[in-house]
PDB file of C-alpha atoms in Angstrom:
ATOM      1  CA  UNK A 186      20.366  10.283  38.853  1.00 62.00           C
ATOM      2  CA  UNK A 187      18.544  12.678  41.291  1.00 72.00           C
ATOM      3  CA  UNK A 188      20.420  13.638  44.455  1.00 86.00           C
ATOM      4  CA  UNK A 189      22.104   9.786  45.340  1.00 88.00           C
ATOM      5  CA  UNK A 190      25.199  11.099  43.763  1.00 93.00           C
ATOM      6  CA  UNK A 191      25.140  14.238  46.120  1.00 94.00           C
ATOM      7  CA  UNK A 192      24.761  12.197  49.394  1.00 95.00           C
ATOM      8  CA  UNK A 193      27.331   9.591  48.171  1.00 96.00           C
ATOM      9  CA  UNK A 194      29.599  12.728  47.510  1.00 97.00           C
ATOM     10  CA  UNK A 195      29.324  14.118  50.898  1.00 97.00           C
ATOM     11  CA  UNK A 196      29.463  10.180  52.368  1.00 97.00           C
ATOM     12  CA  UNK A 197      32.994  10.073  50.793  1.00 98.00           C
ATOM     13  CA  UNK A 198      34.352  13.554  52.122  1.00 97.00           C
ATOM     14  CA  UNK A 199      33.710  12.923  55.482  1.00 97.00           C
ATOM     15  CA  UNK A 200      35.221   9.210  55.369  1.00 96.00           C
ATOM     16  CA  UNK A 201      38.260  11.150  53.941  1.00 97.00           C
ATOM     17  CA  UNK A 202      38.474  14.105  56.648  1.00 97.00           C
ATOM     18  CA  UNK A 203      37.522  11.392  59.461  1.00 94.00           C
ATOM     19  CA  UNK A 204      40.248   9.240  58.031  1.00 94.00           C
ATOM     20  CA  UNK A 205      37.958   6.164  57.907  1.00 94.00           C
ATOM     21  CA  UNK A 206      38.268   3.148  54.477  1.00 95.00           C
ATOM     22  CA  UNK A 207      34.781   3.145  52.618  1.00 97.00           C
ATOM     23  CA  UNK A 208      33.301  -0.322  51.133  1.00 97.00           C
ATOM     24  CA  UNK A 209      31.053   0.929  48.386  1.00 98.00           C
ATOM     25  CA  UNK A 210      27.831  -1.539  48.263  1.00 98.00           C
ATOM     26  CA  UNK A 211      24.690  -1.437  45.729  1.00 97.00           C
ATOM     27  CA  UNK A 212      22.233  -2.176  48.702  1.00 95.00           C
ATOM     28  CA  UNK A 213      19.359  -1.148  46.530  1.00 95.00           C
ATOM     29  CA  UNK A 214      19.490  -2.088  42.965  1.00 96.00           C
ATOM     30  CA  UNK A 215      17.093  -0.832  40.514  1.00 96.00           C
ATOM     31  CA  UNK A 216      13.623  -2.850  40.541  1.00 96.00           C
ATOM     32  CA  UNK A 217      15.628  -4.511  43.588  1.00 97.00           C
ATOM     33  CA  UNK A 218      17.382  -7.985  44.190  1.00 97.00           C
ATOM     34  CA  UNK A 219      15.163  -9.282  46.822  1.00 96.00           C
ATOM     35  CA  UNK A 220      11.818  -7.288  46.762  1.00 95.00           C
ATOM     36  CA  UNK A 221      12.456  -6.862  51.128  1.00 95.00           C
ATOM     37  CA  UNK A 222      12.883  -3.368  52.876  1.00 91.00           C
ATOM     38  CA  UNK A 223      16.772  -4.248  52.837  1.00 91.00           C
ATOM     39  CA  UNK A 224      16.625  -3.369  49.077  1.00 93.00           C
ATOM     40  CA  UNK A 225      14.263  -0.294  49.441  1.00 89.00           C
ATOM     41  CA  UNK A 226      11.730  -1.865  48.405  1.00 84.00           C
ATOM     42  CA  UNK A 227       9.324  -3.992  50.249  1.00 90.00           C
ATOM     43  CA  UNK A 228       7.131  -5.988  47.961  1.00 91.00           C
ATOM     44  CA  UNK A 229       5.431  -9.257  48.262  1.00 91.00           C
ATOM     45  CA  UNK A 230       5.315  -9.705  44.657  1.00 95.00           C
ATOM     46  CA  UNK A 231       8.396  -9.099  43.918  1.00 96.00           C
ATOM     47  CA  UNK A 232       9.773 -12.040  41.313  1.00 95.00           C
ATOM     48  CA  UNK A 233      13.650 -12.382  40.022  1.00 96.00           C
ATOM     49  CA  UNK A 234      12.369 -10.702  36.806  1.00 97.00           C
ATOM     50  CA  UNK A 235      11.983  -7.546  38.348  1.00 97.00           C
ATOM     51  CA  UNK A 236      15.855  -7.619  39.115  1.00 97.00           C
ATOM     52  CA  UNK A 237      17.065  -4.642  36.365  1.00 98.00           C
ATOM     53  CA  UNK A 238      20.752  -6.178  35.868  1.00 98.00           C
ATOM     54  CA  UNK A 239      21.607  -3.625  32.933  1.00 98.00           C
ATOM     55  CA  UNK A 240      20.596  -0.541  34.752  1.00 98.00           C
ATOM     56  CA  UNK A 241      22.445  -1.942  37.867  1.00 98.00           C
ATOM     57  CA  UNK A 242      25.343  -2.604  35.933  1.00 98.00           C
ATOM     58  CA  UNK A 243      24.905   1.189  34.831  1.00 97.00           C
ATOM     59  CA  UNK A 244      25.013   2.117  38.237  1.00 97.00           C
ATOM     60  CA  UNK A 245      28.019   0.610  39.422  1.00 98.00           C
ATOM     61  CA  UNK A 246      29.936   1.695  36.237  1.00 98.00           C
ATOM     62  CA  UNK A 247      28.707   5.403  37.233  1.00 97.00           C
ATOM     63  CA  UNK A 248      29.573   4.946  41.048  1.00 98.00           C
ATOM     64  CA  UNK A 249      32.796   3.430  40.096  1.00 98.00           C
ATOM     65  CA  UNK A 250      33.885   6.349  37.516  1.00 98.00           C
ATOM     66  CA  UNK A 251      32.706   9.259  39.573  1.00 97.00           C
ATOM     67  CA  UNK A 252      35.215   7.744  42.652  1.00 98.00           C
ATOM     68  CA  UNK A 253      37.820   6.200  41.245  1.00 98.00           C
ATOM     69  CA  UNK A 254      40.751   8.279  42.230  1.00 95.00           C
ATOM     70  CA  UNK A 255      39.424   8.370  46.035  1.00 97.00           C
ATOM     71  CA  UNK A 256      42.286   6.813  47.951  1.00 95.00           C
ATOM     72  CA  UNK A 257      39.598   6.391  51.114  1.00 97.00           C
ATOM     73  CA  UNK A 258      37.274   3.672  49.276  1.00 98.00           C
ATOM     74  CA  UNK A 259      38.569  -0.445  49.322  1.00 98.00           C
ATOM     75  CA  UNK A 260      36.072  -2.229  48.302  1.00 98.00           C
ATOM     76  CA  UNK A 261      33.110  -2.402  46.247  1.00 98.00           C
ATOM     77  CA  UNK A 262      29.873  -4.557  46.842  1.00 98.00           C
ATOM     78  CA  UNK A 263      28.231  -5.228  43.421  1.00 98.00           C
ATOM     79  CA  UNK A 264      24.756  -6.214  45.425  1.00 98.00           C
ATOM     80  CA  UNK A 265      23.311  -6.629  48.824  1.00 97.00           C
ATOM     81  CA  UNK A 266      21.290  -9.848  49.850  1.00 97.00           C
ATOM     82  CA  UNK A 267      20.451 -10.963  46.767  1.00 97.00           C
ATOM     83  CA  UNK A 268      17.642 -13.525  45.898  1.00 95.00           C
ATOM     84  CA  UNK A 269      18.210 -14.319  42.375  1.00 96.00           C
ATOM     85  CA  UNK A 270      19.525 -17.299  40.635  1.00 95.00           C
ATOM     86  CA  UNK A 271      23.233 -18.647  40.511  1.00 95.00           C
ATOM     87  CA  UNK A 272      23.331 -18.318  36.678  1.00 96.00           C
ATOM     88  CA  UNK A 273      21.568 -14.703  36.527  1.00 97.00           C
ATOM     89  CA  UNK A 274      24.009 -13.331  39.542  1.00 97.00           C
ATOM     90  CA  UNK A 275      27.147 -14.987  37.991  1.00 97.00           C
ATOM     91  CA  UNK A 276      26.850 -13.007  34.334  1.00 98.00           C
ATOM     92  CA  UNK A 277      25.438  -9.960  36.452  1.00 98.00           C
ATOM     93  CA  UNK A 278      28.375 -10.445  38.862  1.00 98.00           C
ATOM     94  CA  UNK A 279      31.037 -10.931  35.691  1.00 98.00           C
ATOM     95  CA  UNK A 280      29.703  -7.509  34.810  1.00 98.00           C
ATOM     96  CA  UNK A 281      29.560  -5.943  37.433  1.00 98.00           C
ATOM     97  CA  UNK A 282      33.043  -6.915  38.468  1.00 98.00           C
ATOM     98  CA  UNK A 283      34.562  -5.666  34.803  1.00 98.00           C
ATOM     99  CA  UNK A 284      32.730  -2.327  35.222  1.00 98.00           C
ATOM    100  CA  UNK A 285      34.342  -1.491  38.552  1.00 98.00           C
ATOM    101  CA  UNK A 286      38.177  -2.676  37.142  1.00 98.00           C
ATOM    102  CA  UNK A 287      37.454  -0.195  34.145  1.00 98.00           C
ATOM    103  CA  UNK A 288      37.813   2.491  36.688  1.00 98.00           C
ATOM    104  CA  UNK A 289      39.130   0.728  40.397  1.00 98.00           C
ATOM    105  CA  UNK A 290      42.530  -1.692  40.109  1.00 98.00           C
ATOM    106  CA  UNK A 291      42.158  -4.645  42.105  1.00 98.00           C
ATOM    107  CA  UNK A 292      45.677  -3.512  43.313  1.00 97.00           C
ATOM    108  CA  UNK A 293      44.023  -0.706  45.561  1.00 97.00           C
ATOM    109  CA  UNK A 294      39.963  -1.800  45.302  1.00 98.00           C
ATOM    110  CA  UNK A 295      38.480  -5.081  45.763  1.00 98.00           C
ATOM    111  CA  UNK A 296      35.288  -6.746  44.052  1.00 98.00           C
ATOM    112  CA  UNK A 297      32.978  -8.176  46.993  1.00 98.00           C
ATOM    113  CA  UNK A 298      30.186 -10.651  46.272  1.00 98.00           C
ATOM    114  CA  UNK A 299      27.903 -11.250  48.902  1.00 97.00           C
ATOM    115  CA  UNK A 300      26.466 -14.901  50.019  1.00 94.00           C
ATOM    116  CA  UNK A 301      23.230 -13.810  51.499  1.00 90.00           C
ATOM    117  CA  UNK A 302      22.655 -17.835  52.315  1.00 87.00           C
ATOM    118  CA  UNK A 303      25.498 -19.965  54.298  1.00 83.00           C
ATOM    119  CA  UNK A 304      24.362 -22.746  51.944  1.00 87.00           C
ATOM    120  CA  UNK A 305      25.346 -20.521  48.829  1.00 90.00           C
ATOM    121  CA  UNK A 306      28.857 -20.580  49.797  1.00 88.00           C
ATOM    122  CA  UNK A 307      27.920 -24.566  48.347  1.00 90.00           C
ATOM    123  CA  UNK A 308      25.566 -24.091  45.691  1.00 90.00           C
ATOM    124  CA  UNK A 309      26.978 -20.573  44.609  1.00 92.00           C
ATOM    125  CA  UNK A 310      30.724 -19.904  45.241  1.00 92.00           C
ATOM    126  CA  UNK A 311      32.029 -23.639  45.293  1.00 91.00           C
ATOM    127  CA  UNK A 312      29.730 -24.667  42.629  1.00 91.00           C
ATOM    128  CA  UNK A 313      29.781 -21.480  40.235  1.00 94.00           C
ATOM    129  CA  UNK A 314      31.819 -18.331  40.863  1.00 95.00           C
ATOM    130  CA  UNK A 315      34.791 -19.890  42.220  1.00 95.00           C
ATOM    131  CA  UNK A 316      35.893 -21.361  39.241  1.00 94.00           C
ATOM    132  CA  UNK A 317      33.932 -19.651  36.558  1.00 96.00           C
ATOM    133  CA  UNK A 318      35.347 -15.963  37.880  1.00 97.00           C
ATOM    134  CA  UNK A 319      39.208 -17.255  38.468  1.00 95.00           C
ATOM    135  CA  UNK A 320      41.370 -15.069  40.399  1.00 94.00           C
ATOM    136  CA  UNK A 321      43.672 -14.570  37.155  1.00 94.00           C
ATOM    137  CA  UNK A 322      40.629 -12.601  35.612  1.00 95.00           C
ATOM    138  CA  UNK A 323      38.820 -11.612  38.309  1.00 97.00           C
ATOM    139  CA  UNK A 324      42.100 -10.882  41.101  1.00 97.00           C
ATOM    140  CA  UNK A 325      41.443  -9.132  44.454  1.00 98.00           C
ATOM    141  CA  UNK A 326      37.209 -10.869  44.501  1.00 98.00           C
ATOM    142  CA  UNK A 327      36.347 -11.344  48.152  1.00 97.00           C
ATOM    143  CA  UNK A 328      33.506 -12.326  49.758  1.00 97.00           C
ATOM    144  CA  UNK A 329      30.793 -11.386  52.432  1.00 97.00           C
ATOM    145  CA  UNK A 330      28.666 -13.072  54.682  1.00 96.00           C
ATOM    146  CA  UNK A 331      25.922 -11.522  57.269  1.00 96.00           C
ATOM    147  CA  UNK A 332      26.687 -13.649  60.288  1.00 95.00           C
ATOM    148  CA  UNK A 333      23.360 -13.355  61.926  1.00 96.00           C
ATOM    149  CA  UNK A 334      22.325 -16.093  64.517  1.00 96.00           C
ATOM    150  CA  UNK A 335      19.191 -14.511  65.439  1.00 97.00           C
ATOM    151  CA  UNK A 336      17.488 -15.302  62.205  1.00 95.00           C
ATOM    152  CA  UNK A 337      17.808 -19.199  61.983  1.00 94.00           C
ATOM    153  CA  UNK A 338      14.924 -20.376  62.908  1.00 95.00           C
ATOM    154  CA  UNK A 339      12.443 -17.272  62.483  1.00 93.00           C
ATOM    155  CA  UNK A 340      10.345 -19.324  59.706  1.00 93.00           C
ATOM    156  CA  UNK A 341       9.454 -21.456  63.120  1.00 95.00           C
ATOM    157  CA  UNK A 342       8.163 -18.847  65.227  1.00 93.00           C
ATOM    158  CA  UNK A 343       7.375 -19.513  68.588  1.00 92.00           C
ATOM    159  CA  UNK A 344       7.700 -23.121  67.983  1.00 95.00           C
ATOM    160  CA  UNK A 345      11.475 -22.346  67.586  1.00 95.00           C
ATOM    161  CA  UNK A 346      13.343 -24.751  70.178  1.00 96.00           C
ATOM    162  CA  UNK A 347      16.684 -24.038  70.174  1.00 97.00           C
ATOM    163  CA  UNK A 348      17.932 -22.644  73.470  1.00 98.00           C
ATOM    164  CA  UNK A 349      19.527 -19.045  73.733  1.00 98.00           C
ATOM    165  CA  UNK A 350      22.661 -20.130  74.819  1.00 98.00           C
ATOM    166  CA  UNK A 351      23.194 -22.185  71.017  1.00 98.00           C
ATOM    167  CA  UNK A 352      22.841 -18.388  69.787  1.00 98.00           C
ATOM    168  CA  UNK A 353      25.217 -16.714  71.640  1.00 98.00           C
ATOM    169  CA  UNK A 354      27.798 -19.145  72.067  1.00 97.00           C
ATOM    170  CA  UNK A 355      28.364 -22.229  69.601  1.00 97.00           C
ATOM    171  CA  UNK A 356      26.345 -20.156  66.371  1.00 96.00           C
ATOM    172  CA  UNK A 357      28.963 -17.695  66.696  1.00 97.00           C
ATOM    173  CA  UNK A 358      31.711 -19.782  66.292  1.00 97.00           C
ATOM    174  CA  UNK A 359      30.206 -21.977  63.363  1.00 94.00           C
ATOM    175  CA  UNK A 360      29.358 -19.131  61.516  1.00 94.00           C
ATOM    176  CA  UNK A 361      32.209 -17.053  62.040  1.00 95.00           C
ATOM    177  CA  UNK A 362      34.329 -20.195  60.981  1.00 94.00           C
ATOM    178  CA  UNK A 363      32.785 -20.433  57.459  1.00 93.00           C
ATOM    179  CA  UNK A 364      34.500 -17.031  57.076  1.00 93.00           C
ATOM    180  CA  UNK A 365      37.845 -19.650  56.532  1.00 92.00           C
ATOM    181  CA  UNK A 366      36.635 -22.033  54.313  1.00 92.00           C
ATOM    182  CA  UNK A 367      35.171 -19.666  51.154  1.00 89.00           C
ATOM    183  CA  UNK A 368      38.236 -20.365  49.156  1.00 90.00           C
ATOM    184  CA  UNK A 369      38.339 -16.637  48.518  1.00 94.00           C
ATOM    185  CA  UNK A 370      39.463 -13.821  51.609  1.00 94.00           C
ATOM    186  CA  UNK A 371      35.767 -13.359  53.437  1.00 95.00           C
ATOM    187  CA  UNK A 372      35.100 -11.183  55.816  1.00 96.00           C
ATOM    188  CA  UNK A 373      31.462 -10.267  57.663  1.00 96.00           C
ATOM    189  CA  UNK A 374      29.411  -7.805  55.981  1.00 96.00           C
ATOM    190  CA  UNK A 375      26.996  -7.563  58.690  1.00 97.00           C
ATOM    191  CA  UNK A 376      26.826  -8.603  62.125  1.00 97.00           C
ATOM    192  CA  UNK A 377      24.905  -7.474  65.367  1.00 97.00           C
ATOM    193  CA  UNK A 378      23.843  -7.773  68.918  1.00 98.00           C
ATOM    194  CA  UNK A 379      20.112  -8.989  67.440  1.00 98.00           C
ATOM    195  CA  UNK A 380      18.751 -12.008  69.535  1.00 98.00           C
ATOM    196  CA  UNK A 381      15.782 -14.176  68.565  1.00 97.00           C
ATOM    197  CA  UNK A 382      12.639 -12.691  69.525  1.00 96.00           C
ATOM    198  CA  UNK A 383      10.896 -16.070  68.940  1.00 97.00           C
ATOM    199  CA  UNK A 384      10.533 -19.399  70.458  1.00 97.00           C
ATOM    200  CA  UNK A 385      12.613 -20.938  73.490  1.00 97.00           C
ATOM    201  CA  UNK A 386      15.589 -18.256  73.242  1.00 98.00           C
ATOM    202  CA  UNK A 387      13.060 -15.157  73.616  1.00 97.00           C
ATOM    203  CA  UNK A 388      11.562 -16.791  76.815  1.00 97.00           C
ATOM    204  CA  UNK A 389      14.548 -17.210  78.218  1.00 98.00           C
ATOM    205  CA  UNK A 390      16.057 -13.717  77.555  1.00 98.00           C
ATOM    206  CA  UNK A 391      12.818 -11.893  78.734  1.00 98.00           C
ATOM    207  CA  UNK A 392      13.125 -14.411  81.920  1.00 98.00           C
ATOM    208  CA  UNK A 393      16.375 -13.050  83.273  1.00 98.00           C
ATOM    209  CA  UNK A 394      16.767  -9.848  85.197  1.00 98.00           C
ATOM    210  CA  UNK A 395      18.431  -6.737  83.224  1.00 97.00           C
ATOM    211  CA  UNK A 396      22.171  -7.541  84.867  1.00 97.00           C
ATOM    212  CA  UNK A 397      21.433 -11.204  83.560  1.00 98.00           C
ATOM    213  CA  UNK A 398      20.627  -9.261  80.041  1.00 97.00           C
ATOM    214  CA  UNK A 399      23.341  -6.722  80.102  1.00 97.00           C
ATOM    215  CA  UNK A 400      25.853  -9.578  80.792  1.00 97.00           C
ATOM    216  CA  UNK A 401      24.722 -12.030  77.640  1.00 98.00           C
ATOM    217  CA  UNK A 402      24.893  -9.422  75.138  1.00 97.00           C
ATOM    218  CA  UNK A 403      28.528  -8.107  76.500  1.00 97.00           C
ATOM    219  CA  UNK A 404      29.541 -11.420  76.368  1.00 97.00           C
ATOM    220  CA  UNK A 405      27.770 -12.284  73.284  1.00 98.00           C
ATOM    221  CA  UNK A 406      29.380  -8.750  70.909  1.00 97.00           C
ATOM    222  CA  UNK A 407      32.849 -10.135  72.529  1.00 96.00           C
ATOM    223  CA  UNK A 408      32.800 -13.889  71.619  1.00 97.00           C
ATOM    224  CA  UNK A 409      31.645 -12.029  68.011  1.00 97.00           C
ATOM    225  CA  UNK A 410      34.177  -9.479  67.912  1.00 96.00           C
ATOM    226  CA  UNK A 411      37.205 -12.336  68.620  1.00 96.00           C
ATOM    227  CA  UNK A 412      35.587 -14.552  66.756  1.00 97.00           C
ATOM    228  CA  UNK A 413      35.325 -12.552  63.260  1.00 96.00           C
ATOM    229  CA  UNK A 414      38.953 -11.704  63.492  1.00 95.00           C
ATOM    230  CA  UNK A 415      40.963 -14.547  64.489  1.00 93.00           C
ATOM    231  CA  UNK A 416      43.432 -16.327  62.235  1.00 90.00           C
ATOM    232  CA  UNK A 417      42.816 -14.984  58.474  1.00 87.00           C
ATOM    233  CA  UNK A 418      39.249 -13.921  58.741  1.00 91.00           C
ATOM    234  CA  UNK A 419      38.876 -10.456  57.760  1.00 92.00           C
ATOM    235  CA  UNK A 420      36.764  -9.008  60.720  1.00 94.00           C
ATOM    236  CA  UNK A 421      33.366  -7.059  59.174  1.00 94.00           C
ATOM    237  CA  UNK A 422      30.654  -4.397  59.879  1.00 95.00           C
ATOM    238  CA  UNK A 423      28.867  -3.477  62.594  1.00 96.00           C
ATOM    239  CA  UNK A 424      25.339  -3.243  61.222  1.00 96.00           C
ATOM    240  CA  UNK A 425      24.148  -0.335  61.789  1.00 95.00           C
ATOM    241  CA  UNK A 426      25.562   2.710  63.334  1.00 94.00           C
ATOM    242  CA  UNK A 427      22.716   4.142  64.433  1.00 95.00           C
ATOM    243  CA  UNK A 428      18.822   2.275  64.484  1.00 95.00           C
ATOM    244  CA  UNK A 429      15.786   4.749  64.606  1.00 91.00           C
ATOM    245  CA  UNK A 430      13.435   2.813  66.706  1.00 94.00           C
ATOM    246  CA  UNK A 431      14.015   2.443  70.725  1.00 94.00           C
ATOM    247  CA  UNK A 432      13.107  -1.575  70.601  1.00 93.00           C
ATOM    248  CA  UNK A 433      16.065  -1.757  68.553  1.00 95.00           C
ATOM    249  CA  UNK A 434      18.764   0.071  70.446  1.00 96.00           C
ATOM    250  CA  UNK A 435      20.694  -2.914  72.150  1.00 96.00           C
ATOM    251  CA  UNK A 436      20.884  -4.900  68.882  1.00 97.00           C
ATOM    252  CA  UNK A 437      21.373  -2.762  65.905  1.00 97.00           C
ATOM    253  CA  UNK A 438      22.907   0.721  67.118  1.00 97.00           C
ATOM    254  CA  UNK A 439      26.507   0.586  67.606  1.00 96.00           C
ATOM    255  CA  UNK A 440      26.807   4.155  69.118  1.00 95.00           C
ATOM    256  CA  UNK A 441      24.471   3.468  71.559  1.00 96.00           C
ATOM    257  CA  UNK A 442      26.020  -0.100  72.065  1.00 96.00           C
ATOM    258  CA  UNK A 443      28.708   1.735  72.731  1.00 95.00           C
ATOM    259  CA  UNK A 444      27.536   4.007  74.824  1.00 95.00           C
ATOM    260  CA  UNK A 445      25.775   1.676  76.995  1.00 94.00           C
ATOM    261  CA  UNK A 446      28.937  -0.640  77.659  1.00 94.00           C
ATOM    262  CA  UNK A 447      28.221  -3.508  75.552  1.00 96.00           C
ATOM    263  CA  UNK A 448      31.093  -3.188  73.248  1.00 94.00           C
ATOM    264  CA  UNK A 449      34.163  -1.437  74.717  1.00 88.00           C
ATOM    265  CA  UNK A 450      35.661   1.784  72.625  1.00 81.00           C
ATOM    266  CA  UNK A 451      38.692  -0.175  71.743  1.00 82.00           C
ATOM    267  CA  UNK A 452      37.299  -3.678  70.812  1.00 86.00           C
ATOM    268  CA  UNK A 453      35.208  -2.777  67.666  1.00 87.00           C
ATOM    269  CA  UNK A 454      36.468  -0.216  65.652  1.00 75.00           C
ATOM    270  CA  UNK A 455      33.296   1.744  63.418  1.00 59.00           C
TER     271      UNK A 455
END
């Protein structure tokens, strides 16, 4: 409804005439999934009952329908960052998933789930949808994860102890490697040039001189962008294209990431 439809119209046409693939993704469902700003919808009491699965079911069948011959789109994302329980997502997600193969084949269009936690690759995909949403029924279901370092120890603060170097080095590795072990194809929904701005790491980044800063985060997008694609992972997303705010220009805005030399025009495709 409203004019959604008209911007995801004109989204489409210029993936096609740019010749770029489009992943589909419900990053806001109605009375949202999380009740954070990534949802469109910041609000502190925001409970799981608020979470409108039928009319986001709705909404997926209608995006699905209205695109379904598009040869541009390959995936669709049923939901971004969810908070929600493993039962609720798993009947939403079994919905979800049949009302995009009523108009999508999995032979052309995949089904993505994403695990907004690394521990719900345990407590969700190996202990739920992995065997409750077999590949027979359910063929061509991948999943994402947002491989964010920055944001492991933000609930500490400034007490946060863990040194920048863990961040940009090891963090990337570990959490580029669960891409391998989903059972399912994964690939990285999300990822960025974000460090913490907390704690021990902060210090240390606001401590070196801007060549010692320029250096880290050109070393830290390239250890990210081989990192993501080696062996079977699936590479991912640059998140975002561009960022509105200055503060956030050398960790979330790939064309001026770009621009500025951090990531090379042929290492990271957009």
């Amino acid at each position: 409804r409203g004019r959604g439809l008209g911007y995801l119209d004109d989204a489409v046409l210029w993936a096609e005439e740019e010749g770029l693939t489009v992943v589909l993704d419900l990053h806001g469902a109605p009375g949202s999934q999380n009740g954070e700003q990534t949802s469109g919808l910041e609000y502190p009491d925001w409970d799981p009952s608020h979470f409108d699965a039928d009319a986001a079911v709705w909404t997926v069948e209608t995006v699905a329908a209205r695109f379904s011959n598009r040869s541009c789109i390959v995936a669709f994302e049923l939901l971004n960052e969810p908070r929600l329980g493993t039962t609720a997502l798993l009947e939403y997600y079994r919905r979800g998933s049949e009302a995009v193969r009523r108009h999508m084949p999995p032979e052309r269009v995949a089904v993505v789930i994403n695990l907004y936690f690394f521990q719900h690759m345990a407590t969700q995909a190996w202990a739920s949808f992995d065997w409750r949403m077999p590949a027979r029924r359910h063929p061509n279901l991948v999943y994402d994860l947002h491989t964010y370092t920055c944001f492991l120890e933000r609930g500490r603060g400034n007490d946060a102890s863990l040194p920048l170097w863990l961040y940009t080095g090891p963090l990337v590795e570990l959490y580029a490697a669960l891409l391998s072990i989903t059972v399912r194809p994964a690939f990285a929904g999300e990822w960025s040039l974000c460090l913490p701005w907390y704690g021990a790491a902060a210090a240390t980044f606001r401590a070196m001189n801007p060549p010692e800063q320029r250096a880290l985060r050109t070393g830290f997008a390239s250890r990210q962008a081989d990192a993501l694609t080696r062996g079977d992972r699936l590479g991912g997303h640059f998140w975002t294209w561009k960022a509105p705010h200055e503060d956030d220009k050398d960790s979330w805005d790939f064309a001026e990431i770009v621009r500025r030399g951090f990531i090379g025009r042929g290492e990271w495709s957009v």
